[in-house]
């Protein structure tokens, strides 16, 4: 049984249909990358996986539970097992970096500060921000904030990590460290990962499987080798990054 | 579209908004009550809100109360002179007005402007910058983490502030009586004591508690449901102050009818 199953998911915002019946399934331990043009609904898909958004049609099933049908307590349990790295980092700006990273441990696992401190330190170290623990989020650069968001997500030792553009806005060296971190979490602790990225290099590095979204539908779902070999003009244009072709940028 | 249709539609939409809003607030109030059992584990959050919402409102409440007391003594004296009432009753009239109406209502209105707006702006900003989504993604219930401490602080702190307001307003009124109206502090305080009833004071506290609850509820609801960036935050803040002020005055009328029987 797949760990995450999305069946015929549709989502509209007002008149605007963002997702038009997409289906996908993700196995335990798998690393899936979602690609697609800006504004096609990649972040919207991720948010459905932890019920930050609710489908207009279709279902999202996590480990056998339909997310729309479970109660408050079960949803909290599911959310403890899935962590999300937000595209905007979404750090709590009234808390320090260290408090942000330890927030889940303190509030949901009810660990004491002395238990939390070493975990926070370790997670910040993993993202290369060992000395930022006492800073406020407003004192950090965009890329640093993003990495704190990543540290916060992994501090809870989740089974599934949803990464929304984890390397966007990072310099190539830091981006590579983050890619390696994602791969190692997947390989070392067998964390299932679902990552949205625009960076094809990082997609090829972390993905077991790549899914491409276009106009609310899935136009490709296959291995990195398959996508390299794909003859589909939309897919080809995207992975080669050409301005001319069937994809256009709507302004 | 014909102008007429447009109006009907606008009025209809406003009606629907009001229904959704009342329903949403009722739900939030229910969820607040359900999280009361989590008070012990949320103590660290609650203490912080008691301080920032309650204690830090004290200077403002003190300033307005001095002047509320002072102006009510002045205006009462003005009317007493006009109708020829004996000035030894000045303390009675001022005391009653302050205890049952002026202290609870004016404190609550000022509190709505300071704290209700602050809550709506803070939670609204957290909503539009996905900080509330982030809490939920960590398995933290935003109602327990954000709403419970704020609503509790409002409900408890408004009555506390009203105690201060009562006390300070008497000092303001006393000062005006002595220096402006020229009656002795003894005369004023005797009058005050004569009309003072504990039940009035307690009813004033009950009102204040309900006003505090409403301010917290409206501020939290408007904040949590904010959409649309900085402009949305501004809108929520304004609406929170408007709705809670109107509710305070409407509820106040019904309290008068229910608690202070003629
Ligand atoms: N809360 C919302 N309310 C209204 N519309 C929304 C909301 N969230 C997303 N949308 C719309 O849904 C569409 C998809 O948004 P989404 O953020 O998923 O794009 P994306 O694929 O992640 O793009 P990017 O690569 O730029 O992050 C956009 O057109 C956006 O306007
Ligand atoms: Mg996105």
Short mmCIF file of C-alpha atoms and ligand atoms in Angstrom, two decimals:
data_model
loop_
_atom_site.label_atom_id
_atom_site.label_comp_id
_atom_site.label_asym_id
_atom_site.label_seq_id
_atom_site.Cartn_x
_atom_site.Cartn_y
_atom_site.Cartn_z
CA UNK A 1 0.00 0.00 0.00
CA UNK A 2 1.41 3.42 -0.89
CA UNK A 3 2.04 5.78 2.02
CA UNK A 4 0.42 8.76 0.31
CA UNK A 5 -2.29 8.47 -2.26
CA UNK A 6 -3.92 11.36 -4.08
CA UNK A 7 -7.04 10.46 -6.03
CA UNK A 8 -8.63 12.77 -8.58
CA UNK A 9 -7.74 15.87 -6.58
CA UNK A 10 -9.35 19.08 -7.82
CA UNK A 11 -8.97 22.53 -6.36
CA UNK A 12 -10.46 25.83 -7.42
CA UNK A 13 -9.91 29.30 -6.02
CA UNK A 14 -13.01 31.26 -7.04
CA UNK A 15 -13.31 30.81 -10.80
CA UNK A 16 -9.75 29.68 -11.20
CA UNK A 17 -9.27 25.90 -11.41
CA UNK A 18 -5.77 25.22 -10.16
CA UNK A 19 -5.82 21.41 -9.94
CA UNK A 20 -8.01 19.47 -12.30
CA UNK A 21 -8.27 15.89 -11.08
CA UNK A 22 -4.70 14.84 -10.39
CA UNK A 23 -3.82 11.39 -9.07
CA UNK A 24 -0.50 10.20 -7.74
CA UNK A 25 0.83 7.78 -5.21
CA UNK A 26 3.99 7.82 -3.19
CA UNK A 27 5.58 4.77 -1.58
CA UNK A 28 7.20 4.70 1.82
CA UNK A 29 10.85 5.73 1.54
CA UNK A 30 10.43 7.13 -1.95
CA UNK A 31 11.80 10.49 -3.04
CA UNK A 32 9.50 12.29 -5.44
CA UNK A 33 10.16 15.62 -7.09
CA UNK A 34 7.35 17.76 -8.46
CA UNK A 35 8.26 20.19 -11.22
CA UNK A 36 6.21 22.57 -13.30
CA UNK A 37 5.91 26.20 -14.26
CA UNK A 38 5.44 28.92 -11.69
CA UNK A 39 1.77 29.14 -10.70
CA UNK A 40 0.71 25.65 -11.81
CA UNK A 41 -0.22 24.58 -8.30
CA UNK A 42 2.82 22.72 -6.94
CA UNK A 43 2.61 24.41 -3.56
CA UNK A 44 -1.13 23.82 -3.58
CA UNK A 45 -0.53 20.07 -4.01
CA UNK A 46 1.90 19.98 -1.08
CA UNK A 47 -0.52 21.84 1.18
CA UNK A 48 -3.21 19.27 0.46
CA UNK A 49 -0.93 16.50 1.71
CA UNK A 50 -1.17 17.85 5.28
CA UNK A 51 -4.65 19.30 4.92
CA UNK A 52 -3.62 22.93 5.01
CA UNK A 53 -5.97 23.08 2.04
CA UNK A 54 -8.99 20.86 1.51
CA UNK A 55 -9.90 19.36 -1.87
CA UNK A 56 -12.99 20.51 -3.73
CA UNK A 57 -13.10 17.05 -5.25
CA UNK A 58 -11.12 13.91 -4.77
CA UNK A 59 -9.26 12.49 -1.81
CA UNK A 60 -5.90 12.56 -0.11
CA UNK A 61 -5.08 9.37 1.73
CA UNK A 62 -2.19 9.12 4.15
CA UNK A 63 -1.27 5.68 5.48
CA UNK A 64 -4.80 4.43 4.86
CA UNK A 65 -6.67 7.43 6.37
CA UNK A 66 -8.66 9.81 4.24
CA UNK A 67 -7.48 13.19 5.53
CA UNK A 68 -10.88 14.77 4.98
CA UNK A 69 -12.57 12.27 7.28
CA UNK A 70 -10.29 12.13 10.29
CA UNK A 71 -10.90 14.15 13.45
CA UNK A 72 -8.80 16.77 15.10
CA UNK A 73 -6.67 14.42 17.22
CA UNK A 74 -5.90 12.06 14.34
CA UNK A 75 -5.04 14.96 12.08
CA UNK A 76 -2.58 16.19 14.68
CA UNK A 77 -0.99 12.74 14.73
CA UNK A 78 -0.71 12.74 10.95
CA UNK A 79 0.85 16.19 11.00
CA UNK A 80 3.42 15.05 13.53
CA UNK A 81 4.49 12.40 11.06
CA UNK A 82 4.72 14.81 8.11
CA UNK A 83 6.80 17.96 8.14
CA UNK A 84 6.72 20.79 5.67
CA UNK A 85 9.39 23.21 4.57
CA UNK A 86 7.47 26.25 3.37
CA UNK A 87 8.38 28.13 0.22
CA UNK A 88 8.27 31.33 2.30
CA UNK A 89 10.04 29.66 5.27
CA UNK A 90 7.10 30.79 7.48
CA UNK A 91 9.17 31.19 10.63
CA UNK A 92 7.34 32.53 13.67
CA UNK A 93 8.75 36.02 13.80
CA UNK A 94 8.19 36.46 17.53
CA UNK A 95 10.47 33.52 18.36
CA UNK A 96 14.22 33.15 18.01
CA UNK A 97 15.69 30.80 15.43
CA UNK A 98 16.38 28.19 18.11
CA UNK A 99 12.83 28.44 19.50
CA UNK A 100 11.45 28.05 15.99
CA UNK A 101 13.44 24.89 15.45
CA UNK A 102 12.44 23.45 18.83
CA UNK A 103 8.80 24.56 18.60
CA UNK A 104 7.29 21.22 17.63
CA UNK A 105 9.34 19.38 20.22
CA UNK A 106 8.26 21.76 22.95
CA UNK A 107 4.60 22.12 22.09
CA UNK A 108 3.62 18.71 20.77
CA UNK A 109 6.16 16.29 22.23
CA UNK A 110 6.34 18.33 25.44
CA UNK A 111 10.06 17.83 25.82
CA UNK A 112 12.02 19.86 28.36
CA UNK A 113 14.42 22.60 27.27
CA UNK A 114 17.40 20.47 28.20
CA UNK A 115 16.18 17.67 25.92
CA UNK A 116 15.39 20.10 23.11
CA UNK A 117 18.65 22.06 23.13
CA UNK A 118 20.93 19.36 21.68
CA UNK A 119 18.42 18.48 18.94
CA UNK A 120 18.07 22.14 17.94
CA UNK A 121 21.82 22.48 17.85
CA UNK A 122 22.21 19.37 15.71
CA UNK A 123 19.50 20.42 13.23
CA UNK A 124 20.92 23.93 12.87
CA UNK A 125 24.34 22.41 12.33
CA UNK A 126 22.97 20.22 9.54
CA UNK A 127 21.79 23.30 7.64
CA UNK A 128 24.99 25.22 8.38
CA UNK A 129 23.54 27.70 10.86
CA UNK A 130 25.10 26.52 14.08
CA UNK A 131 25.60 30.02 15.51
CA UNK A 132 22.25 31.51 14.52
CA UNK A 133 20.19 29.97 17.34
CA UNK A 134 19.77 33.21 19.29
CA UNK A 135 19.02 35.45 16.32
CA UNK A 136 15.53 36.60 15.42
CA UNK A 137 14.16 35.59 12.00
CA UNK A 138 14.09 39.24 10.91
CA UNK A 139 17.88 39.38 11.30
CA UNK A 140 18.42 36.59 8.76
CA UNK A 141 18.72 36.62 4.99
CA UNK A 142 16.07 34.90 2.87
CA UNK A 143 18.25 31.87 2.26
CA UNK A 144 19.12 31.56 5.94
CA UNK A 145 15.45 31.68 6.86
CA UNK A 146 14.72 28.94 4.36
CA UNK A 147 17.35 26.76 5.98
CA UNK A 148 15.92 27.42 9.45
CA UNK A 149 12.55 26.31 8.07
CA UNK A 150 14.24 23.10 6.94
CA UNK A 151 15.86 22.60 10.34
CA UNK A 152 12.49 23.11 12.03
CA UNK A 153 10.87 20.55 9.76
CA UNK A 154 13.43 17.82 10.43
CA UNK A 155 13.71 18.47 14.18
CA UNK A 156 10.54 16.45 14.77
CA UNK A 157 12.09 13.45 13.00
CA UNK A 158 9.19 13.15 10.57
CA UNK A 159 8.50 10.12 8.41
CA UNK A 160 7.66 12.34 5.48
CA UNK A 161 9.18 15.69 4.57
CA UNK A 162 7.51 18.00 2.08
CA UNK A 163 10.02 20.47 0.68
CA UNK A 164 8.66 23.51 -1.14
CA UNK A 165 11.58 24.83 -3.18
CA UNK A 166 14.22 24.11 -0.53
CA UNK A 167 17.13 25.42 -2.56
CA UNK A 168 15.59 28.44 -4.29
CA UNK A 169 17.48 31.56 -3.35
CA UNK A 170 20.55 29.72 -2.07
CA UNK A 171 24.05 30.04 -3.46
CA UNK A 172 25.21 26.96 -5.42
CA UNK A 173 27.43 25.68 -2.64
CA UNK A 174 24.77 25.92 0.07
CA UNK A 175 22.19 24.52 -2.32
CA UNK A 176 24.39 21.50 -2.87
CA UNK A 177 24.70 20.96 0.90
CA UNK A 178 20.91 21.06 1.19
CA UNK A 179 20.51 18.61 -1.69
CA UNK A 180 22.91 16.26 0.05
CA UNK A 181 21.01 16.67 3.30
CA UNK A 182 17.75 15.76 1.58
CA UNK A 183 19.34 12.69 0.00
CA UNK A 184 20.90 11.61 3.25
CA UNK A 185 17.67 11.99 5.24
CA UNK A 186 16.00 9.86 2.63
CA UNK A 187 18.72 7.21 2.63
CA UNK A 188 19.79 7.25 6.27
CA UNK A 189 16.47 7.44 8.13
CA UNK A 190 14.34 6.31 5.20
CA UNK A 191 12.30 9.54 5.28
CA UNK A 192 9.86 9.74 2.42
CA UNK A 193 10.37 12.99 0.61
CA UNK A 194 8.26 15.08 -1.71
CA UNK A 195 10.10 18.09 -3.08
CA UNK A 196 9.00 20.91 -5.32
CA UNK A 197 11.86 22.47 -7.19
CA UNK A 198 12.71 24.52 -10.24
CA UNK A 199 16.30 23.44 -10.11
CA UNK A 200 16.67 20.54 -12.55
CA UNK A 201 20.11 19.68 -11.24
CA UNK A 202 18.73 19.20 -7.75
CA UNK A 203 15.71 17.35 -9.14
CA UNK A 204 17.95 14.80 -10.83
CA UNK A 205 20.08 14.53 -7.73
CA UNK A 206 17.32 13.78 -5.21
CA UNK A 207 14.51 12.18 -7.22
CA UNK A 208 13.61 8.54 -7.55
CA UNK A 209 10.65 9.76 -9.53
CA UNK A 210 9.74 13.07 -11.15
CA UNK A 211 6.20 14.34 -11.62
CA UNK A 212 5.50 17.28 -13.89
CA UNK A 213 2.41 19.42 -13.46
CA UNK A 214 1.03 21.53 -16.25
CA UNK A 215 -2.26 23.44 -16.32
CA UNK A 216 -3.69 21.54 -13.38
CA UNK A 217 -2.80 18.10 -14.72
CA UNK A 218 0.05 15.66 -14.48
CA UNK A 219 1.84 15.55 -17.82
CA UNK A 220 4.71 13.34 -16.76
CA UNK A 221 5.27 10.77 -14.01
CA UNK A 222 8.40 8.64 -14.25
CA UNK A 223 12.03 8.12 -13.31
CA UNK A 224 14.76 10.68 -13.99
CA UNK A 225 16.05 8.39 -16.79
CA UNK A 226 12.59 8.31 -18.35
CA UNK A 227 12.22 12.08 -18.22
CA UNK A 228 15.62 12.53 -19.88
CA UNK A 229 14.45 10.24 -22.66
CA UNK A 230 10.97 11.72 -22.94
CA UNK A 231 9.94 12.98 -26.36
CA UNK A 232 7.03 15.08 -25.03
CA UNK A 233 7.65 18.64 -26.24
CA UNK A 234 6.31 20.23 -23.03
CA UNK A 235 8.54 18.09 -20.85
CA UNK A 236 11.56 18.59 -23.10
CA UNK A 237 11.15 22.34 -23.14
CA UNK A 238 10.87 22.46 -19.36
CA UNK A 239 13.88 20.31 -18.53
CA UNK A 240 16.00 22.01 -21.14
CA UNK A 241 14.81 25.46 -20.04
CA UNK A 242 14.00 26.88 -23.48
CA UNK A 243 11.96 30.05 -23.87
CA UNK A 244 10.53 28.91 -27.20
CA UNK A 245 8.12 25.99 -27.36
CA UNK A 246 4.66 24.85 -26.28
CA UNK A 247 5.09 26.30 -22.76
CA UNK A 248 4.44 30.00 -22.44
CA UNK A 249 4.63 32.29 -19.51
CA UNK A 250 1.31 33.90 -18.81
CA UNK A 251 1.63 37.46 -17.71
CA UNK B 1 -25.96 45.10 -14.45
CA UNK B 2 -28.75 47.43 -13.39
CA UNK B 3 -27.94 49.62 -10.41
CA UNK B 4 -30.90 48.20 -8.55
CA UNK B 5 -29.74 44.59 -8.97
CA UNK B 6 -26.34 45.64 -7.88
CA UNK B 7 -27.73 46.99 -4.63
CA UNK B 8 -29.79 43.91 -3.94
CA UNK B 9 -26.76 41.77 -4.54
CA UNK B 10 -24.53 43.91 -2.35
CA UNK B 11 -27.02 43.85 0.48
CA UNK B 12 -27.44 40.10 0.06
CA UNK B 13 -23.70 39.58 0.13
CA UNK B 14 -23.41 41.67 3.25
CA UNK B 15 -26.13 39.59 4.88
CA UNK B 16 -24.32 36.38 4.01
CA UNK B 17 -21.07 37.81 5.36
CA UNK B 18 -22.75 38.63 8.64
CA UNK B 19 -24.14 35.12 8.93
CA UNK B 20 -20.77 33.49 8.12
CA UNK B 21 -19.07 35.80 10.56
CA UNK B 22 -21.45 35.11 13.43
CA UNK B 23 -21.26 31.40 12.73
CA UNK B 24 -17.49 31.50 12.54
CA UNK B 25 -17.24 33.41 15.80
CA UNK B 26 -19.60 30.99 17.53
CA UNK B 27 -17.44 28.09 16.34
CA UNK B 28 -14.28 29.80 17.51
CA UNK B 29 -15.88 30.49 20.89
CA UNK B 30 -16.72 26.79 21.13
CA UNK B 31 -13.15 25.80 20.26
CA UNK B 32 -11.87 28.27 22.85
CA UNK B 33 -13.99 26.61 25.52
CA UNK B 34 -12.78 23.19 24.39
CA UNK B 35 -9.14 24.25 24.79
CA UNK B 36 -9.66 25.50 28.36
CA UNK B 37 -8.53 22.06 29.52
CA UNK B 38 -5.13 22.83 27.98
CA UNK B 39 -4.57 25.83 30.25
CA UNK B 40 -1.96 24.07 32.42
CA UNK B 41 0.29 23.09 29.52
CA UNK B 42 -0.13 26.52 27.90
CA UNK B 43 0.83 28.49 31.00
CA UNK B 44 4.01 29.85 29.44
CA UNK B 45 1.96 31.38 26.61
CA UNK B 46 -0.83 32.64 28.87
CA UNK B 47 1.49 34.45 31.25
CA UNK B 48 3.07 36.31 28.34
CA UNK B 49 -0.31 37.47 27.07
CA UNK B 50 -1.51 38.52 30.52
CA UNK B 51 1.50 40.75 30.67
CA UNK B 52 1.41 42.21 27.16
CA UNK B 53 -2.37 42.52 26.95
CA UNK B 54 -3.22 43.34 30.54
CA UNK B 55 -0.37 44.91 32.42
CA UNK B 56 0.77 47.01 29.51
CA UNK B 57 -2.73 48.46 29.07
CA UNK B 58 -2.67 49.81 32.60
CA UNK B 59 -1.05 53.21 31.90
CA UNK B 60 -3.61 53.95 29.21
CA UNK B 61 -6.51 52.94 31.46
CA UNK B 62 -5.12 55.13 34.25
CA UNK B 63 -4.90 58.18 32.01
CA UNK B 64 -8.39 57.83 30.59
CA UNK B 65 -9.89 57.09 34.01
CA UNK B 66 -8.53 60.25 35.62
CA UNK B 67 -10.19 62.31 32.94
CA UNK B 68 -13.40 60.28 32.87
CA UNK B 69 -13.77 60.80 36.62
CA UNK B 70 -12.88 64.47 36.33
CA UNK B 71 -15.31 65.26 33.54
CA UNK B 72 -18.17 63.37 35.15
CA UNK B 73 -17.73 65.37 38.36
CA UNK B 74 -17.59 68.60 36.40
CA UNK B 75 -20.65 67.82 34.27
CA UNK B 76 -22.63 66.52 37.22
CA UNK B 77 -21.88 69.73 39.14
CA UNK B 78 -22.98 71.75 36.11
CA UNK B 79 -26.32 69.91 36.00
CA UNK B 80 -26.75 70.05 39.78
CA UNK B 81 -26.40 73.82 39.66
CA UNK B 82 -28.92 73.99 36.81
CA UNK B 83 -31.62 71.94 38.58
CA UNK B 84 -30.64 73.22 42.03
CA UNK B 85 -29.69 69.83 43.46
CA UNK B 86 -27.58 69.79 46.63
CA UNK B 87 -23.88 69.42 45.89
CA UNK B 88 -23.39 67.01 48.79
CA UNK B 89 -24.98 64.41 46.49
CA UNK B 90 -22.33 64.98 43.82
CA UNK B 91 -20.31 61.97 45.00
CA UNK B 92 -23.39 59.73 44.76
CA UNK B 93 -24.18 60.69 41.20
CA UNK B 94 -20.59 60.48 39.99
CA UNK B 95 -19.94 57.23 41.83
CA UNK B 96 -22.97 55.49 40.33
CA UNK B 97 -22.21 56.63 36.82
CA UNK B 98 -18.59 55.55 37.03
CA UNK B 99 -19.19 52.18 38.63
CA UNK B 100 -22.05 50.96 36.48
CA UNK B 101 -21.35 52.58 33.12
CA UNK B 102 -18.34 54.77 32.57
CA UNK B 103 -15.56 52.58 33.95
CA UNK B 104 -16.59 49.31 32.29
CA UNK B 105 -17.76 50.76 28.97
CA UNK B 106 -15.04 53.31 28.34
CA UNK B 107 -12.30 50.97 29.51
CA UNK B 108 -13.64 48.28 27.20
CA UNK B 109 -13.83 50.65 24.23
CA UNK B 110 -10.29 51.85 24.77
CA UNK B 111 -9.16 48.26 25.27
CA UNK B 112 -10.83 47.27 21.99
CA UNK B 113 -8.85 49.97 20.22
CA UNK B 114 -5.55 49.01 21.76
CA UNK B 115 -5.73 45.26 22.28
CA UNK B 116 -8.45 44.08 19.89
CA UNK B 117 -6.75 45.85 17.02
CA UNK B 118 -3.37 44.52 18.09
CA UNK B 119 -4.59 40.93 18.19
CA UNK B 120 -6.26 41.19 14.79
CA UNK B 121 -3.15 42.72 13.26
CA UNK B 122 -0.78 40.20 14.82
CA UNK B 123 -2.80 37.09 13.97
CA UNK B 124 -3.68 38.55 10.56
CA UNK B 125 -0.01 39.02 9.74
CA UNK B 126 0.72 35.50 10.94
CA UNK B 127 -2.06 34.20 8.72
CA UNK B 128 -0.96 35.94 5.52
CA UNK B 129 2.71 35.06 6.05
CA UNK B 130 1.81 31.37 6.53
CA UNK B 131 2.98 31.33 10.15
CA UNK B 132 -0.37 29.85 11.19
CA UNK B 133 -0.04 27.19 8.49
CA UNK B 134 3.42 26.46 9.84
CA UNK B 135 2.01 25.93 13.35
CA UNK B 136 -0.60 23.56 11.98
CA UNK B 137 2.01 21.71 9.95
CA UNK B 138 3.90 21.06 13.19
CA UNK B 139 0.76 19.57 14.73
CA UNK B 140 0.21 22.61 16.95
CA UNK B 141 -3.39 23.73 17.27
CA UNK B 142 -3.42 27.49 16.59
CA UNK B 143 -6.51 27.83 18.76
CA UNK B 144 -4.61 26.50 21.76
CA UNK B 145 -1.35 28.23 20.89
CA UNK B 146 -2.64 31.64 19.83
CA UNK B 147 -6.35 32.09 20.59
CA UNK B 148 -6.58 30.56 24.07
CA UNK B 149 -3.95 32.81 25.70
CA UNK B 150 -5.29 35.95 24.05
CA UNK B 151 -8.98 35.37 24.74
CA UNK B 152 -8.25 34.33 28.29
CA UNK B 153 -6.11 37.40 28.89
CA UNK B 154 -8.84 39.70 27.52
CA UNK B 155 -11.60 38.07 29.54
CA UNK B 156 -9.66 38.23 32.79
CA UNK B 157 -7.78 41.48 32.33
CA UNK B 158 -10.64 43.79 31.33
CA UNK B 159 -12.40 43.33 34.70
CA UNK B 160 -9.04 43.75 36.49
CA UNK B 161 -8.44 46.97 34.61
CA UNK B 162 -11.95 48.12 35.47
CA UNK B 163 -11.12 47.80 39.17
CA UNK B 164 -8.26 50.22 38.61
CA UNK B 165 -10.44 52.42 36.42
CA UNK B 166 -13.05 52.73 39.20
CA UNK B 167 -10.44 53.66 41.73
CA UNK B 168 -8.60 56.16 39.56
CA UNK B 169 -11.81 57.76 38.30
CA UNK B 170 -12.81 58.54 41.88
CA UNK B 171 -9.47 60.27 42.37
CA UNK B 172 -10.07 62.35 39.23
CA UNK B 173 -13.58 63.23 40.35
CA UNK B 174 -12.37 64.07 43.83
CA UNK B 175 -9.77 66.44 42.48
CA UNK B 176 -12.35 68.29 40.41
CA UNK B 177 -14.75 68.44 43.34
CA UNK B 178 -12.15 69.93 45.63
CA UNK B 179 -10.48 72.35 43.25
CA UNK B 180 -13.22 73.06 40.71
CA UNK B 181 -16.56 72.71 42.48
CA UNK B 182 -15.34 73.68 45.91
CA UNK B 183 -16.77 70.92 48.07
CA UNK B 184 -14.67 69.09 50.62
CA UNK B 185 -13.27 65.64 50.01
CA UNK B 186 -15.28 64.45 53.01
CA UNK B 187 -18.56 65.62 51.51
CA UNK B 188 -17.71 64.04 48.17
CA UNK B 189 -16.69 60.72 49.66
CA UNK B 190 -19.73 60.59 51.95
CA UNK B 191 -21.93 61.02 48.93
CA UNK B 192 -19.96 58.35 47.11
CA UNK B 193 -20.26 55.91 50.01
CA UNK B 194 -23.98 56.57 50.32
CA UNK B 195 -24.73 55.38 46.81
CA UNK B 196 -22.13 52.65 46.56
CA UNK B 197 -23.58 49.15 46.30
CA UNK B 198 -21.43 46.08 46.00
CA UNK B 199 -23.91 44.55 43.54
CA UNK B 200 -23.41 47.49 41.14
CA UNK B 201 -19.70 47.00 41.31
CA UNK B 202 -19.99 43.25 40.70
CA UNK B 203 -22.40 43.73 37.82
CA UNK B 204 -19.92 46.16 36.32
CA UNK B 205 -17.24 43.48 36.60
CA UNK B 206 -19.47 40.89 34.91
CA UNK B 207 -20.08 43.29 32.05
CA UNK B 208 -16.38 43.97 31.80
CA UNK B 209 -15.64 40.25 31.61
CA UNK B 210 -18.13 39.79 28.80
CA UNK B 211 -16.74 42.83 26.96
CA UNK B 212 -13.22 41.42 27.31
CA UNK B 213 -14.36 38.06 25.98
CA UNK B 214 -16.01 39.76 22.98
CA UNK B 215 -12.93 41.86 22.24
CA UNK B 216 -10.71 38.79 22.34
CA UNK B 217 -13.10 36.71 20.26
CA UNK B 218 -13.60 39.33 17.56
CA UNK B 219 -9.89 40.20 17.37
CA UNK B 220 -8.88 36.53 17.12
CA UNK B 221 -11.57 35.68 14.60
CA UNK B 222 -10.78 38.60 12.30
CA UNK B 223 -7.06 37.87 12.57
CA UNK B 224 -7.35 34.14 11.93
CA UNK B 225 -9.58 34.65 8.89
CA UNK B 226 -7.50 37.39 7.27
CA UNK B 227 -6.86 37.05 3.55
CA UNK B 228 -4.86 39.13 1.14
CA UNK B 229 -1.59 40.62 2.32
CA UNK B 230 -0.96 43.93 4.07
CA UNK B 231 -4.24 45.37 2.85
CA UNK B 232 -6.11 42.41 4.29
CA UNK B 233 -4.40 42.88 7.64
CA UNK B 234 -5.44 46.53 7.66
CA UNK B 235 -9.01 45.59 6.85
CA UNK B 236 -9.16 42.95 9.60
CA UNK B 237 -7.79 45.37 12.14
CA UNK B 238 -10.35 48.03 11.34
CA UNK B 239 -13.23 45.57 11.24
CA UNK B 240 -12.18 44.06 14.56
CA UNK B 241 -12.31 47.44 16.29
CA UNK B 242 -15.60 48.41 14.66
CA UNK B 243 -17.37 45.14 15.40
CA UNK B 244 -16.18 44.86 18.97
CA UNK B 245 -17.05 48.49 19.76
CA UNK B 246 -20.53 48.09 18.36
CA UNK B 247 -21.03 44.80 20.19
CA UNK B 248 -19.87 46.37 23.46
CA UNK B 249 -22.47 49.12 23.20
CA UNK B 250 -25.27 46.77 22.16
CA UNK B 251 -24.50 44.26 24.90
CA UNK B 252 -24.21 47.12 27.35
CA UNK B 253 -27.78 48.14 26.69
CA UNK B 254 -29.06 44.63 27.32
CA UNK B 255 -26.99 44.38 30.47
CA UNK B 256 -28.65 47.56 31.70
CA UNK B 257 -32.07 46.07 31.09
CA UNK B 258 -31.18 42.72 32.65
CA UNK B 259 -28.94 43.61 35.57
CA UNK B 260 -30.07 47.03 36.67
CA UNK B 261 -33.82 46.69 37.15
CA UNK B 262 -35.69 49.96 37.23
N1 LIG C 1 -4.88 30.76 -0.92
C1 LIG C 1 -5.05 31.01 -2.22
N2 LIG C 1 -6.08 31.77 -2.64
C2 LIG C 1 -6.27 32.01 -3.94
N3 LIG C 1 -5.50 31.54 -4.92
C3 LIG C 1 -4.45 30.77 -4.59
C4 LIG C 1 -4.17 30.47 -3.21
N4 LIG C 1 -3.07 29.68 -3.17
C5 LIG C 1 -2.69 29.51 -4.46
N5 LIG C 1 -3.51 30.17 -5.31
C6 LIG C 1 -3.42 30.17 -6.77
O1 LIG C 1 -3.14 28.87 -7.19
C7 LIG C 1 -2.21 28.86 -8.23
C8 LIG C 1 -1.09 27.91 -7.90
O2 LIG C 1 -0.35 28.41 -6.83
P1 LIG C 1 0.93 27.68 -6.26
O3 LIG C 1 1.42 28.51 -5.15
O4 LIG C 1 0.61 26.27 -5.98
O5 LIG C 1 1.93 27.75 -7.48
P2 LIG C 1 3.33 27.05 -7.62
O6 LIG C 1 3.20 26.00 -8.64
O7 LIG C 1 3.81 26.64 -6.28
O8 LIG C 1 4.21 28.23 -8.19
P3 LIG C 1 5.68 28.71 -7.78
O9 LIG C 1 6.60 27.81 -8.50
O10 LIG C 1 5.77 30.09 -8.31
O11 LIG C 1 5.79 28.61 -6.31
C9 LIG C 1 -1.75 30.29 -8.44
O12 LIG C 1 -2.37 30.76 -9.60
C10 LIG C 1 -2.27 31.02 -7.25
O13 LIG C 1 -2.73 32.28 -7.68
MG1 LIG C 2 5.09 27.33 -4.96
#
